[in-house]
Short mmCIF file of C-alpha atoms and ligand atoms in Angstrom, two decimals:
data_model
loop_
_atom_site.label_atom_id
_atom_site.label_comp_id
_atom_site.label_asym_id
_atom_site.label_seq_id
_atom_site.Cartn_x
_atom_site.Cartn_y
_atom_site.Cartn_z
CA MET A 1198 -8.25 -11.65 -15.95
CA LYS A 1199 -9.57 -9.18 -12.47
CA ASN A 1200 -6.43 -7.23 -10.94
CA ILE A 1201 -6.11 -8.32 -7.67
CA ILE A 1202 -4.62 -6.37 -4.66
CA LEU A 1203 -3.10 -8.95 -1.65
CA ILE A 1204 -3.20 -7.16 1.67
CA ALA A 1205 -0.96 -9.82 4.71
CA PRO A 1206 1.55 -8.76 7.12
CA PRO A 1207 5.09 -9.86 6.37
CA ALA A 1208 5.30 -13.55 4.88
CA ALA A 1209 1.66 -14.37 4.96
CA GLY A 1210 2.51 -15.87 1.61
CA LYS A 1211 2.27 -13.31 -0.97
CA GLY A 1212 4.80 -14.36 -2.69
CA THR A 1213 3.59 -17.64 -3.07
CA LEU A 1214 0.27 -17.00 -4.28
CA SER A 1215 1.47 -14.37 -7.01
CA GLU A 1216 3.76 -16.64 -7.94
CA MET A 1217 1.18 -19.76 -8.62
CA LEU A 1218 -1.28 -16.97 -9.90
CA VAL A 1219 1.28 -15.72 -12.59
CA GLU A 1220 2.33 -19.21 -13.94
CA LYS A 1221 -1.63 -20.37 -13.82
CA TYR A 1222 -2.80 -17.36 -15.24
CA ASN A 1223 -0.63 -15.78 -16.71
CA TYR A 1224 -0.54 -12.39 -14.36
CA CYS A 1225 1.97 -10.09 -14.06
CA HIS A 1226 3.10 -9.90 -10.72
CA ILE A 1227 3.99 -5.92 -9.41
CA SER A 1228 5.81 -6.66 -6.11
CA THR A 1229 6.54 -2.85 -4.24
CA GLY A 1230 8.92 -4.56 -2.59
CA ASP A 1231 10.60 -5.78 -5.29
CA LEU A 1232 10.89 -2.33 -7.42
CA LEU A 1233 12.10 -0.64 -4.45
CA ARG A 1234 14.72 -3.47 -3.58
CA SER A 1235 15.63 -3.30 -7.45
CA ALA A 1236 16.03 0.50 -7.32
CA ALA A 1237 18.32 0.54 -4.33
CA THR A 1238 21.19 -1.29 -6.09
CA ASP A 1239 20.81 1.53 -9.11
CA GLY A 1240 24.23 2.73 -8.25
CA THR A 1241 22.21 6.74 -7.16
CA ASP A 1242 21.74 8.52 -4.32
CA LEU A 1243 18.32 7.95 -4.55
CA GLY A 1244 19.03 4.14 -4.35
CA GLU A 1245 20.96 4.06 -1.77
CA LYS A 1246 18.65 6.93 0.58
CA ILE A 1247 16.10 3.65 -0.40
CA SER A 1248 18.48 0.89 0.85
CA ILE A 1249 18.83 2.62 4.09
CA MET A 1250 14.75 2.54 4.28
CA LEU A 1251 14.41 -1.11 3.38
CA LYS A 1252 17.71 -2.20 6.06
CA ASN A 1253 15.54 -0.15 8.35
CA GLY A 1254 12.51 -1.64 7.67
CA GLU A 1255 10.87 1.79 7.75
CA LEU A 1256 8.29 2.64 4.98
CA VAL A 1257 9.54 3.96 1.83
CA THR A 1258 7.69 7.13 0.81
CA ASP A 1259 4.89 7.95 -1.15
CA GLU A 1260 6.33 9.82 -3.55
CA ILE A 1261 9.41 7.39 -4.05
CA VAL A 1262 6.53 4.48 -4.33
CA PHE A 1263 4.54 6.11 -6.52
CA GLU A 1264 7.08 7.09 -8.87
CA LEU A 1265 8.65 3.24 -9.51
CA LEU A 1266 4.57 2.29 -9.70
CA GLU A 1267 3.06 3.87 -12.03
CA ARG A 1268 6.12 4.23 -14.61
CA ARG A 1269 5.58 -0.13 -13.83
CA LEU A 1270 1.82 0.26 -14.52
CA LYS A 1271 2.48 1.81 -18.19
CA GLU A 1272 4.22 -1.18 -19.55
CA ASN A 1273 2.13 -3.31 -21.83
CA ASP A 1274 2.41 -6.96 -20.00
CA ILE A 1275 -0.17 -5.57 -17.52
CA GLN A 1276 -3.40 -5.91 -20.08
CA ASN A 1277 -4.28 -9.61 -19.18
CA GLY A 1278 -4.27 -8.72 -15.14
CA TYR A 1279 -2.23 -7.23 -12.43
CA ILE A 1280 -1.20 -8.59 -8.64
CA LEU A 1281 0.08 -6.24 -6.65
CA ASP A 1282 1.86 -7.24 -3.31
CA GLY A 1283 2.71 -5.13 -0.89
CA PHE A 1284 1.16 -1.80 -2.09
CA PRO A 1285 -1.10 -0.38 -0.37
CA ARG A 1286 0.70 -0.30 2.33
CA THR A 1287 -1.53 2.75 3.65
CA LEU A 1288 -4.71 4.91 3.63
CA SER A 1289 -3.65 7.83 2.16
CA GLN A 1290 -1.70 5.47 -0.21
CA ALA A 1291 -5.06 3.35 -1.01
CA LYS A 1292 -6.08 7.33 -2.14
CA MET A 1293 -3.81 8.31 -4.22
CA TYR A 1294 -3.86 4.77 -6.11
CA ASP A 1295 -7.66 5.13 -6.78
CA GLU A 1296 -6.79 8.10 -8.17
CA MET A 1297 -4.42 6.67 -10.51
CA LEU A 1298 -6.52 4.18 -11.29
CA THR A 1299 -8.36 6.79 -13.06
CA LYS A 1300 -5.82 8.62 -14.36
CA LEU A 1301 -4.76 5.38 -16.47
CA GLY A 1302 -7.76 3.92 -17.22
CA LEU A 1303 -7.47 0.86 -15.49
CA ASP A 1304 -9.64 -1.34 -13.10
CA LEU A 1305 -9.50 -1.70 -9.02
CA GLY A 1306 -10.26 -5.86 -9.30
CA ILE A 1307 -10.79 -7.34 -6.21
CA VAL A 1308 -8.98 -7.03 -2.58
CA VAL A 1309 -7.77 -9.94 -1.41
CA VAL A 1310 -6.47 -10.72 3.07
CA ILE A 1311 -4.29 -12.90 3.57
CA ASP A 1312 -5.38 -14.49 7.05
CA THR A 1313 -1.92 -16.34 8.57
CA LYS A 1314 -0.60 -16.35 12.02
CA TYR A 1315 2.01 -14.60 13.70
CA GLU A 1316 3.85 -17.27 14.86
CA THR A 1317 3.52 -18.57 11.27
CA LEU A 1318 4.86 -15.30 9.90
CA MET A 1319 7.93 -14.92 12.10
CA LYS A 1320 10.01 -18.45 11.76
CA ARG A 1321 8.74 -17.75 7.41
CA ILE A 1322 11.17 -14.65 7.64
CA VAL A 1323 13.43 -15.35 10.60
CA GLY A 1324 14.01 -18.38 9.44
CA ARG A 1325 13.72 -17.34 5.29
CA VAL A 1326 17.28 -18.22 2.85
CA LEU A 1327 17.48 -17.69 -1.09
CA CYS A 1328 20.15 -19.09 -2.80
CA HIS A 1329 22.50 -16.49 -4.48
CA ASP A 1330 22.83 -17.96 -7.37
CA CYS A 1331 19.78 -19.21 -8.91
CA GLY A 1332 17.04 -17.24 -6.06
CA SER A 1333 15.73 -20.48 -5.02
CA VAL A 1334 13.77 -19.73 -1.69
CA TYR A 1335 14.36 -21.90 1.21
CA ASN A 1336 13.59 -21.98 4.90
CA THR A 1337 15.60 -23.42 8.05
CA LEU A 1338 12.49 -22.62 11.12
CA THR A 1339 8.83 -23.82 9.02
CA GLY A 1340 9.95 -27.57 8.44
CA VAL A 1341 8.66 -26.23 5.05
CA ASN A 1342 11.37 -26.24 2.28
CA THR A 1343 14.21 -27.20 4.97
CA PRO A 1344 17.17 -27.21 2.56
CA LYS A 1345 18.95 -31.07 2.28
CA VAL A 1346 22.56 -29.64 3.36
CA GLU A 1347 22.59 -26.11 5.39
CA GLY A 1348 23.33 -23.72 3.59
CA ILE A 1349 24.08 -25.63 0.54
CA CYS A 1350 20.96 -24.69 -2.56
CA ASP A 1351 19.29 -28.40 -3.37
CA LYS A 1352 18.94 -27.38 -7.02
CA CYS A 1353 21.83 -25.55 -7.55
CA GLY A 1354 24.36 -26.37 -5.21
CA GLY A 1355 24.23 -22.15 -4.37
CA LYS A 1356 25.72 -20.32 -1.24
CA LEU A 1357 22.12 -19.70 1.02
CA GLU A 1358 22.10 -16.56 1.84
CA LYS A 1359 19.31 -14.29 4.11
CA ARG A 1360 18.03 -11.15 3.00
CA SER A 1361 19.19 -8.30 5.18
CA ASP A 1362 15.45 -7.45 6.20
CA ASP A 1363 14.79 -11.04 7.35
CA ASN A 1364 15.52 -10.78 10.43
CA GLU A 1365 13.64 -10.43 13.91
CA GLU A 1366 14.14 -7.01 14.67
CA SER A 1367 12.86 -5.37 11.10
CA PHE A 1368 9.95 -8.07 11.05
CA LYS A 1369 8.91 -6.44 14.74
CA THR A 1370 8.76 -3.77 12.88
CA ARG A 1371 7.51 -4.72 9.55
CA PHE A 1372 4.70 -6.24 11.32
CA LYS A 1373 3.85 -3.35 13.52
CA ASN A 1374 3.33 -0.89 10.89
CA TYR A 1375 1.39 -3.62 8.98
CA GLU A 1376 -0.76 -3.38 11.94
CA GLU A 1377 -0.93 0.20 12.42
CA LYS A 1378 -0.71 0.86 8.73
CA THR A 1379 -2.20 -1.42 6.64
CA ALA A 1380 -4.88 -3.05 8.82
CA PRO A 1381 -6.76 0.15 8.03
CA LEU A 1382 -6.83 -0.37 4.76
CA ILE A 1383 -9.28 -3.56 5.07
CA ASP A 1384 -12.77 -1.51 6.39
CA TYR A 1385 -11.62 0.97 3.77
CA TYR A 1386 -12.14 -1.82 1.04
CA LYS A 1387 -15.13 -3.14 2.79
CA GLU A 1388 -16.88 -0.35 2.66
CA LYS A 1389 -16.11 -0.08 -1.36
CA GLY A 1390 -17.59 -4.21 -1.45
CA SER A 1391 -14.38 -5.14 -3.41
CA LEU A 1392 -12.92 -6.69 0.17
CA PHE A 1393 -12.39 -10.74 0.88
CA PHE A 1394 -10.16 -12.97 2.78
CA ILE A 1395 -8.49 -15.98 1.77
CA ASN A 1396 -6.43 -18.44 4.54
CA GLY A 1397 -2.61 -18.40 4.25
CA GLU A 1398 -1.32 -21.72 6.08
CA SER A 1399 -1.23 -23.64 3.68
CA LYS A 1400 -0.52 -22.64 -0.11
CA GLU A 1401 -2.96 -25.25 -1.50
CA GLN A 1402 -5.97 -24.11 0.54
CA MET A 1403 -4.90 -20.52 -0.54
CA LEU A 1404 -4.91 -20.77 -4.43
CA SER A 1405 -8.05 -23.01 -3.88
CA GLU A 1406 -9.59 -19.79 -2.63
CA ILE A 1407 -8.66 -17.39 -4.26
CA GLU A 1408 -9.64 -19.37 -7.72
CA ALA A 1409 -12.96 -19.87 -6.13
CA LEU A 1410 -13.24 -15.45 -6.00
CA LEU A 1411 -11.81 -15.09 -9.39
CA HIS A 1412 -14.10 -17.21 -11.24
CA ASP A 1413 -16.93 -15.83 -9.31
P1 AMP B 2045 8.37 -6.45 0.78
O1 AMP B 2045 8.82 -7.05 0.28
O2 AMP B 2045 6.36 -6.07 0.38
O3 AMP B 2045 8.24 -6.94 2.43
O4 AMP B 2045 8.58 -4.79 1.44
C1 AMP B 2045 9.89 -4.70 1.25
C2 AMP B 2045 10.06 -3.60 2.04
O5 AMP B 2045 9.91 -2.57 1.51
C3 AMP B 2045 9.43 -2.85 3.07
O6 AMP B 2045 9.42 -3.15 4.26
C4 AMP B 2045 8.70 -1.07 2.94
O7 AMP B 2045 10.43 -0.72 3.77
C5 AMP B 2045 9.63 -1.26 1.63
N1 AMP B 2045 8.00 -1.02 0.62
C6 AMP B 2045 7.66 -2.25 -0.20
N2 AMP B 2045 6.32 -1.83 -0.62
C7 AMP B 2045 5.33 -0.52 0.05
C8 AMP B 2045 4.48 0.73 -0.04
N3 AMP B 2045 3.24 -0.04 -0.64
N4 AMP B 2045 4.94 2.11 0.64
C9 AMP B 2045 5.87 1.88 1.21
N5 AMP B 2045 7.58 1.19 1.96
C10 AMP B 2045 6.82 -0.64 0.84
#
């Protein structure tokens, strides 16, 4: 399958779309946010540094991100195609990534922008809660996936918690970062001829639009 880069503001549906593509096409899903969150809890000094940057909603340094990503792209499970979620975040990361692709002998694939309204994004982030035990995701503001009993997981009865970076302040910083640093990538990839847009307001629409691109 074609490799996919997803470009979208926080909570535009990158995670949901990736999950659907993993299930249907056996894609390997690589989220730099997940790689960083996992590194942040490894008990090292570096982990502590990453943890502070994540809590503040700041971008983590390129050096750290590239080290984690290169390690991940050397694993065997990416051979059937992989989805990059949350990377590249800046023009400089996009350029460095081109060099990494050449070095590792990998294809860029297609770059997909998920279009989603600002109000939808804010509600998805501020209302998002996750089950501490099974990881299921719910939302208390959007009306989609509302837990039946407040604070309790429908599936396993576990306690629902907020991710520490899912607050309004952090959302605003992350959205501003996106507009300033990530949105310029759109022109970069447009010039390369690898850029496509899909609508992120509903799951079904996202999937059908991306499938059309994959089968092109
Ligand atoms: P995400 O899960 O993609 O929303 O990312 C959560 C946080 O991880 C971001 O707010 C950044 O602090 C950090 N992060 C994720 N990907 C990158 C990246 N490519 N470069 C720098 N920081 C990143």
